[in-house]
Short mmCIF file of C-alpha atoms in Angstrom, two decimals:
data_model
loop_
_atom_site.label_atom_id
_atom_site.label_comp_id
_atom_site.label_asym_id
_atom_site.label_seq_id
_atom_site.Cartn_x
_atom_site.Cartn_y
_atom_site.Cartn_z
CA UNK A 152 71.17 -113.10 102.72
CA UNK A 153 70.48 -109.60 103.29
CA UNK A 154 72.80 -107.45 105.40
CA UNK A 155 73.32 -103.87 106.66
CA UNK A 156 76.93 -102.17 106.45
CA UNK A 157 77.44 -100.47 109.45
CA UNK A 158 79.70 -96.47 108.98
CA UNK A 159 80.51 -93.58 110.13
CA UNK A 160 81.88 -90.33 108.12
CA UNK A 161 82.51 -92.86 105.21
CA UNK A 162 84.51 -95.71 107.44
CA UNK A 163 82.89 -99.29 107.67
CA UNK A 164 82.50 -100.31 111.21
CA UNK A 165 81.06 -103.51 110.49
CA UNK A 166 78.87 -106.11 108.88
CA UNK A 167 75.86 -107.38 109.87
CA UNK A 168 73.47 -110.26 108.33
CA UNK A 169 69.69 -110.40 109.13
CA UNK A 170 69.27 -113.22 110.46
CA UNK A 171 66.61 -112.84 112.92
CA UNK A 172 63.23 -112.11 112.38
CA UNK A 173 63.21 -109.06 114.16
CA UNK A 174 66.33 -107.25 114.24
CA UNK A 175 66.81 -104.44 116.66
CA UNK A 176 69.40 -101.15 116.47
CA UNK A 177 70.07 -99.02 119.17
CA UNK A 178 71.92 -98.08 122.15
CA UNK A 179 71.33 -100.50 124.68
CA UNK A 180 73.82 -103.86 124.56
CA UNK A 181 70.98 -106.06 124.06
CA UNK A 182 70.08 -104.81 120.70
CA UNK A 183 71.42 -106.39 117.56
CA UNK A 184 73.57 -103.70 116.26
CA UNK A 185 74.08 -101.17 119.52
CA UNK A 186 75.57 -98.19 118.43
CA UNK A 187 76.56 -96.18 121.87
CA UNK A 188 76.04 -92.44 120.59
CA UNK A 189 73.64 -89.86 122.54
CA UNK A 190 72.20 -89.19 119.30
CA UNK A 191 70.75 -92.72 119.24
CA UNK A 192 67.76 -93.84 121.22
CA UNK A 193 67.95 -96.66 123.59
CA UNK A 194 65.75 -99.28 120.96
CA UNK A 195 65.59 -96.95 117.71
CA UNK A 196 64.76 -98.98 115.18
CA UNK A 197 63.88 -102.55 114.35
CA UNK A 198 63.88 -104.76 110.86
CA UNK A 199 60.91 -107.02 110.63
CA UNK A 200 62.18 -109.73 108.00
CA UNK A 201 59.40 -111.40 105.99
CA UNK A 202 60.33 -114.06 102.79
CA UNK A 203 62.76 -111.98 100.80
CA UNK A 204 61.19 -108.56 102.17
CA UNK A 205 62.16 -106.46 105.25
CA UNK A 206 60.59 -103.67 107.24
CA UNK A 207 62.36 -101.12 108.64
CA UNK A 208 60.13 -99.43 111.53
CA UNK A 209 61.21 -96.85 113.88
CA UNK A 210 60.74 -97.27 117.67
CA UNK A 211 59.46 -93.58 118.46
CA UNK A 212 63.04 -92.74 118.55
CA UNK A 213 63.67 -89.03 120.03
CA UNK A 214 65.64 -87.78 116.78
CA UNK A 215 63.89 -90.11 114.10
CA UNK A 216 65.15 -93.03 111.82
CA UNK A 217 65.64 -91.71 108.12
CA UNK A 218 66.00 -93.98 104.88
CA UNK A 219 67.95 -92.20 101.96
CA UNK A 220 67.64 -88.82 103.77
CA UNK A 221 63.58 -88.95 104.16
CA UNK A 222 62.28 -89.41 107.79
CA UNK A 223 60.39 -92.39 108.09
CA UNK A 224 57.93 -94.60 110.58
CA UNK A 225 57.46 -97.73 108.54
CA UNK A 226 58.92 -98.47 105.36
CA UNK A 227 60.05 -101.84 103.09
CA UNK A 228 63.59 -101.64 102.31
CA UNK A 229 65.51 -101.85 98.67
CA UNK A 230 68.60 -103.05 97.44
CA UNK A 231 70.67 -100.24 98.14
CA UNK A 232 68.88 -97.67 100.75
CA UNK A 233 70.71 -95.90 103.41
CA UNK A 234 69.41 -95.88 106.85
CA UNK A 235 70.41 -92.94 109.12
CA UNK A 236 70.04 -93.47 112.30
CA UNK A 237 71.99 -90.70 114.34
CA UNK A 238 75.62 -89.61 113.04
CA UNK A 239 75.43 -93.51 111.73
CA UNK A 240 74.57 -94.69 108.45
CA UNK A 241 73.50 -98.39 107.94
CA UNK A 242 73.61 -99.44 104.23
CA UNK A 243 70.86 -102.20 103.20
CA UNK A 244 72.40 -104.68 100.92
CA UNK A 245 69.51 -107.30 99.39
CA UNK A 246 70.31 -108.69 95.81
CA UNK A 247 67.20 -110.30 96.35
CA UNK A 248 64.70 -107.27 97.04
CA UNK A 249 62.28 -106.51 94.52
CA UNK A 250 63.61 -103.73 91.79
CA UNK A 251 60.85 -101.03 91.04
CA UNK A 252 58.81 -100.83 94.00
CA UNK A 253 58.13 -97.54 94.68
CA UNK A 254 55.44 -97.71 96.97
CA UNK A 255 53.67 -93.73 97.11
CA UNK A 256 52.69 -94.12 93.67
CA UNK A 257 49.57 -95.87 92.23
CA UNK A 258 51.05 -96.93 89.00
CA UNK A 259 50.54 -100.48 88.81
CA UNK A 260 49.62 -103.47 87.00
CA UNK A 261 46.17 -102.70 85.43
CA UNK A 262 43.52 -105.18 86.17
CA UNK A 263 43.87 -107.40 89.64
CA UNK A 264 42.87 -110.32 88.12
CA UNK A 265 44.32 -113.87 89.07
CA UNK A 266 43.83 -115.91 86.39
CA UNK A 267 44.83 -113.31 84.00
CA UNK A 268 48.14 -112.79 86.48
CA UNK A 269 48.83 -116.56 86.62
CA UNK A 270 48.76 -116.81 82.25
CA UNK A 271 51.35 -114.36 82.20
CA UNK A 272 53.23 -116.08 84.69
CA UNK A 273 53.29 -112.93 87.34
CA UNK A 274 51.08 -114.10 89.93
CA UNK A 275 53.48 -115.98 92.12
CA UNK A 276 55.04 -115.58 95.75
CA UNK A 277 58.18 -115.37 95.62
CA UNK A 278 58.15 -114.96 91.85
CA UNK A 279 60.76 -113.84 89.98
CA UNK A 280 62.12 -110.41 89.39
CA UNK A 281 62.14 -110.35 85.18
CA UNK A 282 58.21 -111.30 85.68
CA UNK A 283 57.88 -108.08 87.98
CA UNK A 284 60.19 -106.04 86.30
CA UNK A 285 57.99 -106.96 83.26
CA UNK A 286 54.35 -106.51 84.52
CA UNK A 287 55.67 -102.90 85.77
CA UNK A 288 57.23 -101.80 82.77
CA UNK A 289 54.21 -102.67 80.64
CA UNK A 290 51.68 -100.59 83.04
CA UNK A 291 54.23 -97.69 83.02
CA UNK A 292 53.77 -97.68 78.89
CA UNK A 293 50.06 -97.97 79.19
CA UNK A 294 49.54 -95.27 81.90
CA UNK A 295 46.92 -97.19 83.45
CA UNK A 296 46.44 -96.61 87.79
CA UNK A 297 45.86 -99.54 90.07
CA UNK A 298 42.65 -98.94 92.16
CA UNK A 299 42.80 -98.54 95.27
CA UNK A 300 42.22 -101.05 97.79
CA UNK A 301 40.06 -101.12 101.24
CA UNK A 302 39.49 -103.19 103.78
CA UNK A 303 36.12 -103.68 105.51
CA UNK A 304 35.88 -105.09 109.35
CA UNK A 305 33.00 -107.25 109.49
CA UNK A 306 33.75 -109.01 112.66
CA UNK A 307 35.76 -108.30 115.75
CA UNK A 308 37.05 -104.79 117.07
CA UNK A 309 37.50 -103.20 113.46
CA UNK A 310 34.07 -104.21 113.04
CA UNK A 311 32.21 -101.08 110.54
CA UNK A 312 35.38 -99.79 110.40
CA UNK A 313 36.79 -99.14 106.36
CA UNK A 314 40.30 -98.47 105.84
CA UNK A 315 41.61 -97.24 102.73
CA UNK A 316 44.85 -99.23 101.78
CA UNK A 317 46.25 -95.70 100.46
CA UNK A 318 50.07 -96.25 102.70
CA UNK A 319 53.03 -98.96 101.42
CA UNK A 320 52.52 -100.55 105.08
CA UNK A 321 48.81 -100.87 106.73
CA UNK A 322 49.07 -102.85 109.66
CA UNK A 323 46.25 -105.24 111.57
CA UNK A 324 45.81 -106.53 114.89
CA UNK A 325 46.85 -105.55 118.35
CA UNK A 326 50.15 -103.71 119.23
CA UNK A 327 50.89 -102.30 116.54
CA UNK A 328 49.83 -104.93 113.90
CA UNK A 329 50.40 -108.64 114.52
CA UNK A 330 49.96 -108.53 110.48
CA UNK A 331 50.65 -106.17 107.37
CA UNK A 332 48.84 -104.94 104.23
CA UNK A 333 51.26 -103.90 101.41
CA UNK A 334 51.04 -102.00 98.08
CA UNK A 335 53.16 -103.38 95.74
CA UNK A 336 53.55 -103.17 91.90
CA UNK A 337 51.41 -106.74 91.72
CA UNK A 338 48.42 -105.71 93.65
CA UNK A 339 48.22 -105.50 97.61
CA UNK A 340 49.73 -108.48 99.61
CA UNK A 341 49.48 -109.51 103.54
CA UNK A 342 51.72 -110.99 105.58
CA UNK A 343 52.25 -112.05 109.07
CA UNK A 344 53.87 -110.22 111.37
CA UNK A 345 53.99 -111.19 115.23
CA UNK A 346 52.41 -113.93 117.00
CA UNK A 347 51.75 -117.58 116.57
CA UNK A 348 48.45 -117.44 114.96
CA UNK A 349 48.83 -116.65 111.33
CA UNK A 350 46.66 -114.72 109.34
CA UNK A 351 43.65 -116.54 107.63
CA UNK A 352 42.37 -115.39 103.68
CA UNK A 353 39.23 -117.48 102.73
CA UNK A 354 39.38 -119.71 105.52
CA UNK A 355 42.73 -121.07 105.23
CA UNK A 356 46.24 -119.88 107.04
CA UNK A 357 49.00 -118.14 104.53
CA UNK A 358 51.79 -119.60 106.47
CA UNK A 359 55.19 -117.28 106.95
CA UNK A 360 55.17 -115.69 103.31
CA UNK A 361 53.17 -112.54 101.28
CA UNK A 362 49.93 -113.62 99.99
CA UNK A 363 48.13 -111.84 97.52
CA UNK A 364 44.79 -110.73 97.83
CA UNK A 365 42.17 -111.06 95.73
CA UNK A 366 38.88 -108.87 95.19
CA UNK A 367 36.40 -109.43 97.50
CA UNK A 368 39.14 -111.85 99.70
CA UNK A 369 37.92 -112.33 103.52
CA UNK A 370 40.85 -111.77 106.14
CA UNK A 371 40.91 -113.58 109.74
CA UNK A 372 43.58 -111.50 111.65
CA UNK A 373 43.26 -112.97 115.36
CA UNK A 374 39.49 -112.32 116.75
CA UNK A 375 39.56 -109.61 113.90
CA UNK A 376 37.38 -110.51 110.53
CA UNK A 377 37.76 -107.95 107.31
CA UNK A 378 37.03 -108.22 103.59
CA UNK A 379 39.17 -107.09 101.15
CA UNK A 380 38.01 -105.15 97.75
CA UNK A 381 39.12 -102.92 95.36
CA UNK A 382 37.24 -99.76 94.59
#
């Protein structure tokens, strides 16, 4: 299970396991870790946990949430990072987070396709690392760049609306997102968020895990229809 070590000037303070879905830090007592420093904002930061992923996203915090010394908004985490928060550091510990992600590049596997995925044995949730590790290593040595994704409203209040999937994290639906859009070495996956409706690819609900989309995919995200595509 995933947990975040809890320090200050180099001294552990504490362990704590992600347990909960969402997972708050900050100064008030009702937040899973409260850290009582003026530095610290009352709700800073939350972790989002989805399958084996989680999402750290800060809470419009006064003096900012940073992640291995970069300021961040949204971000997945990896094995490994270092969350600032403050004069506190918060170390992310995951043995099961994916190796390799690195989510501002468009290096990827080269052709989105499938069946083509599923005969090499990558195109699995929840599948293995080796298989990812694999499928990454072999589009480094063949220099060839994902395309991009976009997603195209067709129904609801996005409706006209194109959005380039060009971030690691694109959220949909109200407050915030009630589902994400990630860019990952496979391809681009969603995943629900918040709420009880799940989202809905090709008329059928992906339940709590990533799913990933295909070219030319339709997306139900509450009263919110898109299509999915790559360019």
């Amino acid at each position: 299970m995933a947990k975040l070590v809890l320090s200050l000037n180099g001294s552990v303070l504490g362990n704590y396991f992600l347990e909960k879905e969402r997972f708050s830090i900050g100064r008030k007592p009702s937040c899973d870790i409260q850290i009582n420093d003026q530095g610290v904002s009352k709700e800073h930061a939350v972790i989002l946990t989805m399958g084996n992923d989680q999402i750290l996203e800060d809470m419009d915090s006064t003096n900012g949430t940073h992640i291995n010394g970069q300021g961040v908004k949204r971000q997945i985490l990896q094995n490994g990072d270092v969350i600032e928060v403050g004069r506190y550091r918060l170390k992310y510990v995951n043995q099961k987070a994916m190796p390799d992600m690195d989510f501002d590049k468009t290096l990827m596997i080269p052709a989105f396709d499938r069946t083509k995925l599923r005969a090499e044995g990558a195109d699995k949730v929840g599948e293995d690392t080796a298989s990812i590790s694999t499928a990454v290593a072999n589009a480094r040595n063949v220099k060839t760049v994902f395309p991009l994704g976009v997603v195209r409203g067709i129904a609801g209040s996005v409706m006209g609306r194109e959005i380039e999937l060009v971030r690691a994290i694109t959220p949909l639906g109200k407050l915030g997102g009630s589902a994400i859009i990630s860019r990952r070495p496979g391809g681009y996956y969603i995943t629900h968020v918040a709420g009880k409706k799940y989202p809905i690819v090709n008329g059928k609900s992906i339940g709590t895990e990533p799913f990933a989309l295909d070219n030319l995919d339709q997306i139900e995200v509450g009263a919110d229809k898109l299509q999915f595509y790559l360019q």
